[in-house]
Tab-separated table of C-alpha atoms and ligand atoms in Angstrom:
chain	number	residue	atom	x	y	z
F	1	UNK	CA	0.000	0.000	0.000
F	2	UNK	CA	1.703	3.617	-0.870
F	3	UNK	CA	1.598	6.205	1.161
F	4	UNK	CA	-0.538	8.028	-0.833
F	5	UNK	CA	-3.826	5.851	-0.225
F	6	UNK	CA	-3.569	6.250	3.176
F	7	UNK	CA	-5.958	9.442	3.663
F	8	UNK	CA	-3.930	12.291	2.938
F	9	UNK	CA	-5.792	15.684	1.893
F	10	UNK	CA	-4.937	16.033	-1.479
F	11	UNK	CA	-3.347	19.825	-1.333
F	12	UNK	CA	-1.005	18.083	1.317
F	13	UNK	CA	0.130	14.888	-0.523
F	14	UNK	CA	2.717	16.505	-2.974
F	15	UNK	CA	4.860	17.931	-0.147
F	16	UNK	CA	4.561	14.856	2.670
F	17	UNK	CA	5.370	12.956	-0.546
F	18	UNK	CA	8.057	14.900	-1.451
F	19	UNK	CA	9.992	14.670	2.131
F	20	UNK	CA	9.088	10.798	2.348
F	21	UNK	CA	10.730	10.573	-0.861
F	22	UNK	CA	13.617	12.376	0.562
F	23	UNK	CA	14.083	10.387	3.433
F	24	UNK	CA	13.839	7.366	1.579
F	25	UNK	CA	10.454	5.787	2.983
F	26	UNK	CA	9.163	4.500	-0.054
F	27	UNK	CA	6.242	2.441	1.517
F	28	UNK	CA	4.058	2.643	4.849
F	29	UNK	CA	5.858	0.108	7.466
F	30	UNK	CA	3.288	-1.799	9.242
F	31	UNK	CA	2.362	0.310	12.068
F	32	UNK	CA	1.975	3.459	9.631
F	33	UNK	CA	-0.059	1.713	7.262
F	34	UNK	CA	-2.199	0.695	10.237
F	35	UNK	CA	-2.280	4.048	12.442
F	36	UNK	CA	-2.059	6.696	10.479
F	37	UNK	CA	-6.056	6.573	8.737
F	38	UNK	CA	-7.476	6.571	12.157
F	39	UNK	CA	-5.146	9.300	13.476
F	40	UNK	CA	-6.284	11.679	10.741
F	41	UNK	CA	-9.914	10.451	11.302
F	42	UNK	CA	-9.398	12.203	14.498
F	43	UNK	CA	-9.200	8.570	16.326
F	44	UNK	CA	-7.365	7.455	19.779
F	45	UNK	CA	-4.874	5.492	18.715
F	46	UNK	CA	-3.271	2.843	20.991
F	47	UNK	CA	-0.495	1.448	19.653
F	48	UNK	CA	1.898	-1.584	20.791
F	49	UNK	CA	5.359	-0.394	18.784
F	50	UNK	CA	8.114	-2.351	18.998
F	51	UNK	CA	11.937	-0.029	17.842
F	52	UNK	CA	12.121	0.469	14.552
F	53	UNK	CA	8.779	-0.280	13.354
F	54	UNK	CA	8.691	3.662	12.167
F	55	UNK	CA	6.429	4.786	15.174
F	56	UNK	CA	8.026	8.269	14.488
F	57	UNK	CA	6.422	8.635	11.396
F	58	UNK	CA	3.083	7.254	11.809
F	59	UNK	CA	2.162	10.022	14.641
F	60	UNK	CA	4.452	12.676	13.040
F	61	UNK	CA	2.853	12.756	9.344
F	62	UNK	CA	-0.941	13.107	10.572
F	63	UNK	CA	-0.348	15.551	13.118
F	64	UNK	CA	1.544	17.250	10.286
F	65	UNK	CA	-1.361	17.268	8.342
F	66	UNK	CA	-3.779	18.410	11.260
F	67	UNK	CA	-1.462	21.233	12.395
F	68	UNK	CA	-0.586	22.696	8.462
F	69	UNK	CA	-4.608	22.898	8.296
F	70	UNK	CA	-5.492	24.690	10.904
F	71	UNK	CA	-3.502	28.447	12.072
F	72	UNK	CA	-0.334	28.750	13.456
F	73	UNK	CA	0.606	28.692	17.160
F	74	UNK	CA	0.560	32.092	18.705
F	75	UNK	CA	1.182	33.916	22.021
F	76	UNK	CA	2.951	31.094	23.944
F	77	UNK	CA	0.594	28.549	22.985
F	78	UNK	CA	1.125	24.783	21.950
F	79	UNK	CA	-1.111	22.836	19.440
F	80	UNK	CA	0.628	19.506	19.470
F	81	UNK	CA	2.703	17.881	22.559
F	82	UNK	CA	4.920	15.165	22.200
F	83	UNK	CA	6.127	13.554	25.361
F	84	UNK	CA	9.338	11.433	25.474
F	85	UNK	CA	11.579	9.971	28.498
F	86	UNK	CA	15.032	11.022	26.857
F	87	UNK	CA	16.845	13.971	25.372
F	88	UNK	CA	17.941	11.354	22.821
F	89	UNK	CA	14.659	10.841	21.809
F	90	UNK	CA	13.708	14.206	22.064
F	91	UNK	CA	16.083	15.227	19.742
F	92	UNK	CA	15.562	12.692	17.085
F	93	UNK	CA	11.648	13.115	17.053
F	94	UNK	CA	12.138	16.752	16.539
F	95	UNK	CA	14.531	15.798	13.853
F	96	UNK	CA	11.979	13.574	12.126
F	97	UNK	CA	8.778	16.216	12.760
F	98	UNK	CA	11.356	18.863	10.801
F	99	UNK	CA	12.320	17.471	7.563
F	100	UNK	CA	8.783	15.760	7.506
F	101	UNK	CA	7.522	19.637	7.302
F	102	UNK	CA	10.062	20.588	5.070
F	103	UNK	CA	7.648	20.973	2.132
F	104	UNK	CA	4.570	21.550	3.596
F	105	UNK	CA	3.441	25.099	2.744
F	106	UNK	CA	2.449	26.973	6.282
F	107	UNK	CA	5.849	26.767	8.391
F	108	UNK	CA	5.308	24.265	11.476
F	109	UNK	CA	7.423	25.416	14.376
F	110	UNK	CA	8.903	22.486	16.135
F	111	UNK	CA	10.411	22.874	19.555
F	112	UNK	CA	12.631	20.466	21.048
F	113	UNK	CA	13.008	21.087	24.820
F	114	UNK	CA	14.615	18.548	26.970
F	115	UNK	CA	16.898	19.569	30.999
F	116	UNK	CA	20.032	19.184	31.634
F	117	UNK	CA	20.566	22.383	29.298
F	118	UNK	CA	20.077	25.723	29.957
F	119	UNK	CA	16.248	26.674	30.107
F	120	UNK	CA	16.619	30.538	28.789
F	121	UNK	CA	17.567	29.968	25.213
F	122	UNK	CA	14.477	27.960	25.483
F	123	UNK	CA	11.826	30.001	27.234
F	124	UNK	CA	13.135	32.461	24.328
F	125	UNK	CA	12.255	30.118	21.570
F	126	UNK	CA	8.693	29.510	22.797
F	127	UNK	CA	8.197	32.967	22.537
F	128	UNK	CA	5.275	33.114	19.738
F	129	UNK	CA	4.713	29.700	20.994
F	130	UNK	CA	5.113	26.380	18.996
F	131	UNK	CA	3.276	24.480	16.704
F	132	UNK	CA	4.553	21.136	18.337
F	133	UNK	CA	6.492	20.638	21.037
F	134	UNK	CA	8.460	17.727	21.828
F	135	UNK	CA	9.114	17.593	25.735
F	136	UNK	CA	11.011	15.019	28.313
F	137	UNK	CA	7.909	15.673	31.000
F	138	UNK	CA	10.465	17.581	33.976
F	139	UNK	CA	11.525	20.054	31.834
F	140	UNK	CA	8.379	20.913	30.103
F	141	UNK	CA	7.013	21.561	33.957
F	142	UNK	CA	9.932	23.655	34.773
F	143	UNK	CA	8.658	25.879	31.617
F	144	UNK	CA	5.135	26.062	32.680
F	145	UNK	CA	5.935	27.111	35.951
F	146	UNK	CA	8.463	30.104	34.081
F	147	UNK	CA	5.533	30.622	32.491
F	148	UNK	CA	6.951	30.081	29.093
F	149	UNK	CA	3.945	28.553	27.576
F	150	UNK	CA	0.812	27.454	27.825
F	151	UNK	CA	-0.928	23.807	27.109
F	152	UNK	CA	-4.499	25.201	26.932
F	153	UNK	CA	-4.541	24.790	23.158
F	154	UNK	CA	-2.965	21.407	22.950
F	155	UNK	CA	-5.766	19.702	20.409
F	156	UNK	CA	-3.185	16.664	20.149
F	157	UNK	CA	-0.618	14.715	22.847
F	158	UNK	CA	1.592	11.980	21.988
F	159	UNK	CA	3.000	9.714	24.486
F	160	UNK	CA	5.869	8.086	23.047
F	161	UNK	CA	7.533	4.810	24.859
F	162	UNK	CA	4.755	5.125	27.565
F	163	UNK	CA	5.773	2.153	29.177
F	164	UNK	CA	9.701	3.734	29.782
F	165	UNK	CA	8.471	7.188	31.191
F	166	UNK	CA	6.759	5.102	33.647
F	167	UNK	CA	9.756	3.227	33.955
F	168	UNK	CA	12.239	6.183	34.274
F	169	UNK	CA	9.527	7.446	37.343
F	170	UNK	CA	7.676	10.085	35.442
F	171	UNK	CA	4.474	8.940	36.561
F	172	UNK	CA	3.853	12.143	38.694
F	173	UNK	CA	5.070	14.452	36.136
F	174	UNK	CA	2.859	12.963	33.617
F	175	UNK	CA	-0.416	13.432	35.941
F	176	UNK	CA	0.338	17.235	36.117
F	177	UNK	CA	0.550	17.844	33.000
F	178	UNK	CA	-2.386	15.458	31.903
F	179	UNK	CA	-4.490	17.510	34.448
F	180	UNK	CA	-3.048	21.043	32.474
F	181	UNK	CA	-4.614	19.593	28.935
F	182	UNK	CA	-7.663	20.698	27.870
F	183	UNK	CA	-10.104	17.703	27.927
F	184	UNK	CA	-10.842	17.599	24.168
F	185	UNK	CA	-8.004	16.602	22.330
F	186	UNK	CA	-7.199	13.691	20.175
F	187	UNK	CA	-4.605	11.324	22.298
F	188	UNK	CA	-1.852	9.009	20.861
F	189	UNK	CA	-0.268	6.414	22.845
F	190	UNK	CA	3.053	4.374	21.970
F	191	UNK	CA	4.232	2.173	24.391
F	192	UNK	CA	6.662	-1.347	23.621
F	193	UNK	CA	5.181	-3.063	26.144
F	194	UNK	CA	2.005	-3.194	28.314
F	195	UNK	CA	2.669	-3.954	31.886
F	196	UNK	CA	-0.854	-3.376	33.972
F	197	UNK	CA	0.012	0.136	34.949
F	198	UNK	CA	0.735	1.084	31.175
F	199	UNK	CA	-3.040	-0.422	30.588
F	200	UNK	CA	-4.246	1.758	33.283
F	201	UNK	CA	-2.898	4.705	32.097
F	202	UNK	CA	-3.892	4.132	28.348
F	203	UNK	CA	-7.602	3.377	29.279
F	204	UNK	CA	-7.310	6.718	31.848
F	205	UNK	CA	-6.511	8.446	29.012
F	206	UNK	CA	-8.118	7.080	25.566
F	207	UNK	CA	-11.640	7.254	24.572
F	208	UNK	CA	-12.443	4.137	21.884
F	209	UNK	CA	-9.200	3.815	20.798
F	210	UNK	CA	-8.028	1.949	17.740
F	211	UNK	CA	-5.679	-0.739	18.933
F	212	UNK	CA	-2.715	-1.408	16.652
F	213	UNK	CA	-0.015	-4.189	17.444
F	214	UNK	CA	2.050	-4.771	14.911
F	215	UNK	CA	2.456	-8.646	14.757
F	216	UNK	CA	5.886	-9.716	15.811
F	217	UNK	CA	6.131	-11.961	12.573
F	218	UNK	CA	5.730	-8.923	10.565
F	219	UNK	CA	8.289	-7.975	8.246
F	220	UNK	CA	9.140	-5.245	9.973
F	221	UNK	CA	10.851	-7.820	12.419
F	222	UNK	CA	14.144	-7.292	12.690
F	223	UNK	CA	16.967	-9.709	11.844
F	224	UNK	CA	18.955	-9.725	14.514
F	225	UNK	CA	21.221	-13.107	15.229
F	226	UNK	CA	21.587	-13.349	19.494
F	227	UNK	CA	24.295	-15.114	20.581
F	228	UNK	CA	25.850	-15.682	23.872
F	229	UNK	CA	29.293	-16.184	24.725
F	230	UNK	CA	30.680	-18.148	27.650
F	231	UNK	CA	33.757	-16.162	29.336
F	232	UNK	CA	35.025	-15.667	33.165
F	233	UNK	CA	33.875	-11.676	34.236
F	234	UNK	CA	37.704	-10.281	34.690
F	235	UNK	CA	38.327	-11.452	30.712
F	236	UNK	CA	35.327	-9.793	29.472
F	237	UNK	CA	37.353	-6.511	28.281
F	238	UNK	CA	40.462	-8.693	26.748
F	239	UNK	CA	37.320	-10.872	24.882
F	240	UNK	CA	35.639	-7.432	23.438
F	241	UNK	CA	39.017	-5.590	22.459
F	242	UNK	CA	39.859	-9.416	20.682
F	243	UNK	CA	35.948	-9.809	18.738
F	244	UNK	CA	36.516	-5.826	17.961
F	245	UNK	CA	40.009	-6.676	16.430
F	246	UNK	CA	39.043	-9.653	14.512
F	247	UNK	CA	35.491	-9.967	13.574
F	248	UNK	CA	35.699	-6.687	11.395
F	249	UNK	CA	32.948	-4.937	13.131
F	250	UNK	CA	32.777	-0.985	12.249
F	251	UNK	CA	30.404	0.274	14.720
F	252	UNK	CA	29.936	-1.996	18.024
F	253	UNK	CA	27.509	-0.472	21.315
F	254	UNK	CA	28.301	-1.788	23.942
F	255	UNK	CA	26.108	-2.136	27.098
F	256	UNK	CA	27.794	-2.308	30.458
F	257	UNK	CA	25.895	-1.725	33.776
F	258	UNK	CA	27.254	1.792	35.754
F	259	UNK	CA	29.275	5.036	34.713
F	260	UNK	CA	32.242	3.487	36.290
F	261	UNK	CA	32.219	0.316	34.060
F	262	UNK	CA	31.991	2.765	30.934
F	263	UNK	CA	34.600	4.940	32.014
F	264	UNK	CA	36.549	1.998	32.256
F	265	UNK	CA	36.175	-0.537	29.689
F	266	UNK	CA	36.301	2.377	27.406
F	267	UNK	CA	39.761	3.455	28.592
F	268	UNK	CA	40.925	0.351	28.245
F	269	UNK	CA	39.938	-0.063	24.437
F	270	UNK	CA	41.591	3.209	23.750
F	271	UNK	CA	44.725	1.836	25.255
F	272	UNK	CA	44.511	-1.316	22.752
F	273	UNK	CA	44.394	2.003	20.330
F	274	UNK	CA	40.192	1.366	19.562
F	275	UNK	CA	38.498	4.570	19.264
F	276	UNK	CA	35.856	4.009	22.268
F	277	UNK	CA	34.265	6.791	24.153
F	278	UNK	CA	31.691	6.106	27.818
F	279	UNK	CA	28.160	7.466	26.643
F	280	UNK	CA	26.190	7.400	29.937
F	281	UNK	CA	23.932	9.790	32.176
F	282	UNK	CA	26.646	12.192	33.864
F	283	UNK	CA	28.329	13.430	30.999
F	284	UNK	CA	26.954	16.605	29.850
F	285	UNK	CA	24.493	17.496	27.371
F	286	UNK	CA	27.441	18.920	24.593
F	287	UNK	CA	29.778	15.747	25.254
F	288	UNK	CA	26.678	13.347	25.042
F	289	UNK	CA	25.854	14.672	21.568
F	290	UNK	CA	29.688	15.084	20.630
F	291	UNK	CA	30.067	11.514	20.738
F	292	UNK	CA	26.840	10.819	19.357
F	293	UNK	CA	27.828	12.133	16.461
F	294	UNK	CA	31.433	11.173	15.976
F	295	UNK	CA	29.529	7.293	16.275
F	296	UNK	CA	27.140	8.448	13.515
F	297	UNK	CA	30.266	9.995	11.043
F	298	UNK	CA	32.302	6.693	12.258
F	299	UNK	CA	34.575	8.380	13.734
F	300	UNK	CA	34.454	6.559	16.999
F	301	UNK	CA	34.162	2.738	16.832
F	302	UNK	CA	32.653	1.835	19.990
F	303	UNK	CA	30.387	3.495	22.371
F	304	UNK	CA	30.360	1.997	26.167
F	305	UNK	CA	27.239	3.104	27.307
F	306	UNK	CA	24.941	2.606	30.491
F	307	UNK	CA	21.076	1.821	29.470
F	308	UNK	CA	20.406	5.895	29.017
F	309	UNK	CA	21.325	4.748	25.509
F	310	UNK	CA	19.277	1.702	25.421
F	311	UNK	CA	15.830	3.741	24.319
F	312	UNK	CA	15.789	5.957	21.443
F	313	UNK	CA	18.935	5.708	19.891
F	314	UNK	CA	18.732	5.291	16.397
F	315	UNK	CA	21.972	4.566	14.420
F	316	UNK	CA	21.391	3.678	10.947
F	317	UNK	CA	23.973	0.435	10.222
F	318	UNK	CA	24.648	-0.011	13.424
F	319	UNK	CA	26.049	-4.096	13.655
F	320	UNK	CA	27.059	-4.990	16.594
F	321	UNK	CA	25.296	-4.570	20.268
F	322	UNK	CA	27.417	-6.107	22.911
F	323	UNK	CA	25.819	-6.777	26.108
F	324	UNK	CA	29.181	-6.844	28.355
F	325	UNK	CA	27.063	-6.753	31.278
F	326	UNK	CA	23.685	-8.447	31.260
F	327	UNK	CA	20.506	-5.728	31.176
F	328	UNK	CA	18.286	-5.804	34.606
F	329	UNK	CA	15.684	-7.344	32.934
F	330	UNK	CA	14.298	-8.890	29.957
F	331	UNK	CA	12.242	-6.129	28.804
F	332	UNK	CA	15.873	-4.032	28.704
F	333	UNK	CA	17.391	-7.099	27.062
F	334	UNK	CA	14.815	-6.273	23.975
F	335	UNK	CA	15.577	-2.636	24.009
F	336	UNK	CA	19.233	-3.093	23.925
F	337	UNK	CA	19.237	-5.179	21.247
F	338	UNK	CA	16.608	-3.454	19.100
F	339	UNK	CA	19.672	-0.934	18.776
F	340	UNK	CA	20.853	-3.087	15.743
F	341	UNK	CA	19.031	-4.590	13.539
F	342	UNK	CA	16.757	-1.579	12.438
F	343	UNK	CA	15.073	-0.578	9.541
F	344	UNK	CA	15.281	-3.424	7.875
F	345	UNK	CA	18.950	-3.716	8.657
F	346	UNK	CA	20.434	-7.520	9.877
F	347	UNK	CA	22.553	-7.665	13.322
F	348	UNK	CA	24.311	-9.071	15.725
F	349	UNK	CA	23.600	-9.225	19.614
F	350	UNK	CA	26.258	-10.699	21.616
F	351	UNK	CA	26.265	-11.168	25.617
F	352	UNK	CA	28.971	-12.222	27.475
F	353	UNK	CA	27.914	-14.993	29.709
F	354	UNK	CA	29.909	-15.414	33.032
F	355	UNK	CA	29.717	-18.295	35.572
F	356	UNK	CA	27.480	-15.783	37.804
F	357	UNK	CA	25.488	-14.110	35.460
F	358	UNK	CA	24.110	-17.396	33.295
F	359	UNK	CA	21.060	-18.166	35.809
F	360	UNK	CA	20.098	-14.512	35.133
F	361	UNK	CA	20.760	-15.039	31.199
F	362	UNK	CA	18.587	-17.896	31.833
F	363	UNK	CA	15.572	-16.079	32.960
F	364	UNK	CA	15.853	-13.166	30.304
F	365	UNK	CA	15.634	-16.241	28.129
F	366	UNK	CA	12.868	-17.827	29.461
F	367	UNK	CA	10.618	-14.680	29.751
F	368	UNK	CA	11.730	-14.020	26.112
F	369	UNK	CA	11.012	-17.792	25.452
F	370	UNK	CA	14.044	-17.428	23.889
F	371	UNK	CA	17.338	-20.135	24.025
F	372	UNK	CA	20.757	-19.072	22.797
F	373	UNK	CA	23.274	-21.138	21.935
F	374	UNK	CA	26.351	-20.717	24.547
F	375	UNK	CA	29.307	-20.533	22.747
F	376	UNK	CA	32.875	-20.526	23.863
F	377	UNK	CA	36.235	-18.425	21.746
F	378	UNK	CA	39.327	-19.976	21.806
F	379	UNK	CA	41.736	-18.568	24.729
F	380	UNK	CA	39.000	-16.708	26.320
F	381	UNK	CA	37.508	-20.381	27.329
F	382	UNK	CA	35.915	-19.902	30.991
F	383	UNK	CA	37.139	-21.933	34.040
F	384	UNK	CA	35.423	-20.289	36.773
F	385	UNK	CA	32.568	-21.609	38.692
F	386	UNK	CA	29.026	-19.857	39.498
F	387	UNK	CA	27.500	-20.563	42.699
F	388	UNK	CA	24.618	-18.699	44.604
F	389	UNK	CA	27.113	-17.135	46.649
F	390	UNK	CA	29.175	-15.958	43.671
F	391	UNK	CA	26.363	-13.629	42.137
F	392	UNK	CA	27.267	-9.893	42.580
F	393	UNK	CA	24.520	-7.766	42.238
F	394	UNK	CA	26.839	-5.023	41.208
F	395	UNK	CA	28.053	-6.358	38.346
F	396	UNK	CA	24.920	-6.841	36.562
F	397	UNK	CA	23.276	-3.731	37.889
F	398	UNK	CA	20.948	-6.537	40.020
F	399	UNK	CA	18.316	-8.686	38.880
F	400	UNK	CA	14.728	-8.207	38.802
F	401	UNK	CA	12.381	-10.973	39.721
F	402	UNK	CA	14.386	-12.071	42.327
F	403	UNK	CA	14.767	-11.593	46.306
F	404	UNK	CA	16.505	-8.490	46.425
F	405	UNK	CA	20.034	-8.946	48.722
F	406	UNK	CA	21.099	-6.663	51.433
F	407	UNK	CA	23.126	-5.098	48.507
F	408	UNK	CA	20.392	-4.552	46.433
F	409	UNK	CA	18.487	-3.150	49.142
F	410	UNK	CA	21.310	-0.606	50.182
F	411	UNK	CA	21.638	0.414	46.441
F	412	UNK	CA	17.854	0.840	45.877
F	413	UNK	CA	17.834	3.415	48.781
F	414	UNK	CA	21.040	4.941	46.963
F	415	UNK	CA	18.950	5.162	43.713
F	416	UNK	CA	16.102	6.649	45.847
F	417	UNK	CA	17.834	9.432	46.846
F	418	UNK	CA	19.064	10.455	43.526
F	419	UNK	CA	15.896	9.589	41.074
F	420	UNK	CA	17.024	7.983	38.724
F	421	UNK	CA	15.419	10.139	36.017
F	422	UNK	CA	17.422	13.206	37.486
F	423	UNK	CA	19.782	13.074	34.005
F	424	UNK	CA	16.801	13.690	32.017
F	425	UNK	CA	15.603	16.431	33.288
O	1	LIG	P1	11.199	4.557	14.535
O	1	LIG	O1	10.548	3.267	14.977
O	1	LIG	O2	10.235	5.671	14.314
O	1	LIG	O3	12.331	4.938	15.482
O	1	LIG	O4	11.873	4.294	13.094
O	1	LIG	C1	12.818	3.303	12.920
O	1	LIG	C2	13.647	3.520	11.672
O	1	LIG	O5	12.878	3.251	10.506
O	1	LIG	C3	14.184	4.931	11.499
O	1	LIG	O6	15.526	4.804	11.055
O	1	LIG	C4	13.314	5.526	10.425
O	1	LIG	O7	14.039	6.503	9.697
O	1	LIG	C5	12.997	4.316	9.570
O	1	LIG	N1	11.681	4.383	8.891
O	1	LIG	C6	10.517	4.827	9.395
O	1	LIG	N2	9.514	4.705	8.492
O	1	LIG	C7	10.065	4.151	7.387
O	1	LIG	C8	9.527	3.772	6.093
O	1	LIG	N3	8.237	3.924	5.797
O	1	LIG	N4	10.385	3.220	5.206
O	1	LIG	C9	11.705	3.067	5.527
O	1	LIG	N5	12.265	3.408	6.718
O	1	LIG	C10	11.445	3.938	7.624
């Protein structure tokens, strides 16, 4: 199906058309093909995206259409809001809304607003207001309450990865601003997974929604080989710098569990002269997007990063994801991996399985109902032994599902008092 049969008006088509044709979307993925006739019906949508089915697109292109029909923002007013948990995601939504309006003939302002930056050169841009808005949810209440804009006129909200703003502890900051909407609006909600408080919020929210899942066995799927590799924890950086050296891989993320291991195992590459750079929640804003981009131009090789990455990251031709640590759960285990493997693009996830982590590896794979082959590489072959008592929490970043230890109790009251969405604000 093109995109042109999908409801467009016809004084629109030409330019959407145009940018799509630009950006190389030839053809509706699923979830477009699916969402976007009922969004410019005016419907709820509710929408079970999985990365890199093109979720971007299929709210971006009818709100487009709604917002180039009807007059621009003014005062400090807001038609369209787009929530998201991360700057990273922030930035590439506003990214895609932008060369999506390229052609359109009424200029839609987008504004990207995300902490951890300085709010002024914001609260200036919003002056006039903004046609959309795209928002991590603390910093779009830090605005209200500079009065730098109002969401009276918001006619349509987007909640994009639903399920990880409740995961990253928005939940309070979304009820605020939920509660500063106007009641009439049109409501889209994209979420990866539905967990029973993600349901409650949805139905909260939605009136008759159209529910869209987009089959797993769609073609959209992407081809992405797991495999798991057997190695004792103190090799694990020797075993990386060695697959880096000799498998030929370009462009490698690797996941590891804190800052600290980042820091670290990225120092260590750069010794073995491997162009690696930590990507993680501490660094600032500039340095975050510095080595962003240096991944993107190829520049760097490897990225270390801590699961801030793990959402919203989109690297075209990105092969390799290397889980040096495991994820906390199995729900992070599919975000991780659904770095690689997009848009159509095949991949390669590899975790490194140690004699304390497997029983964990073993549970991600049986909530995945999943089962990867272990495998072993010469001269990194393992000799330790797990045991119960040989699990440290630390080292995996704890596991979920499980009694927590003493540990994990003292580091949960650590995490308390720093929220752990405190970098994205
Ligand atoms: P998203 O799920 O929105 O993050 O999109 C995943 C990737 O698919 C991004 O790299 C998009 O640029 C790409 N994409 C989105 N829609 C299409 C399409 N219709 N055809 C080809 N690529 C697309």
């Amino acid at each position: 199906m093109p995109f042109s049969s999908l409801g467009f008006s016809s004084a629109l088509l030409p330019a959407l058309l145009q940018a799509l044709a630009e950006k190389g979307y030839s053809a509706p993925t699923a979830i477009q093909a699916q969402a976007i006739p009922a969004i410019l019906q005016g419907r709820d949508v509710l929408a079970s995206a999985q990365t890199g089915s093109g979720k971007t697109a299929a709210f971006a292109l009818p709100m487009l259409q709604q917002l180039a029909q009807t007059p621009s923002a003014s005062g400090r007013r807001v038609r369209g809001l787009v929530l998201v948990p991360t700057r990273e995601l922030a930035v590439q939504v506003g990214e895609s809304l932008v060369s999506l309006a390229k052609y359109l003939p009424q200029r839609i302002k987008v504004a990207v607003v995300f902490g951890g930056v300085s709010i002024n050169p914001q609260m200036m841009n919003l002056r006039g207001g903004a046609d959309i808005m795209v928002a991590t949810p603390g910093r779009l209440l830090d605005l209200i309450a500079h009065n730098a804009l109002s969401l009276e006129s918001v006619t349509t909200l987007v909640l994009d990865e639903a399920d990880r703003l409740l995961d990253l502890g928005f939940g309070e900051e979304l009820g605020r601003i939920l509660a500063l909407l106007p009641a009439q609006r049109q409501n889209l909600f994209f979420s990866a997974t539905f967990p029973p408080a993600i349901e409650a919020l949805a139905k909260s929210m939605l009136h008759n929604p159209l529910r869209v899942e987009v089959q797993a066995a769609a073609q959209t799927e992407p081809d992405i080989t797991q495999r798991a590799i057997e190695v004792d924890a103190p090799r694990r950086t020797q075993l990386l710098r060695h697959l880096v050296q000799t498998e030929g891989w370009n462009r490698v993320l690797v996941f590891v569990a804190t800052k600290h291991a980042a820091e670290i195992v990225a120092d260590k590459l750069r010794k073995a002269d491997i162009e690696a750079e930590p990507f993680h929640g501490e660094l600032s804003q500039g340095k975050r997007q510095q080595v962003l981009q240096d991944f993107k131009l190829k520049i760097l090789q490897v990225v270390v990063a801590t699961d801030v990455a793990a959402r919203g990251l989109d690297i075209a031709q990105l092969p390799v994801v290397v889980n040096y640590d495991l994820p906390r759960s199995a729900v992070d285990y599919t975000h991780r991996i659904g770095r690689t493997g997009r848009a159509g693009e095949s991949g390669v996830a590899i975790t490194f399985v140690t004699a304390d982590t497997d029983a964990h590896f073993r549970l991600i794979e049986k909530r995945q109902r999943l089962s990867v082959p272990r495998e072993q590489v010469a001269g990194f072959e393992p000799v330790e032994t797990g045991g119960p008592s040989a699990h440290d929490p630390s080292s995996t970043g704890g596991i979920k599902g499980k009694r927590p230890s003493k540990k994990d109790k003292l580091r949960e009251a650590a995490a308390r008092s720093q929220p752990p969405h405190e970098e994205q604000r």
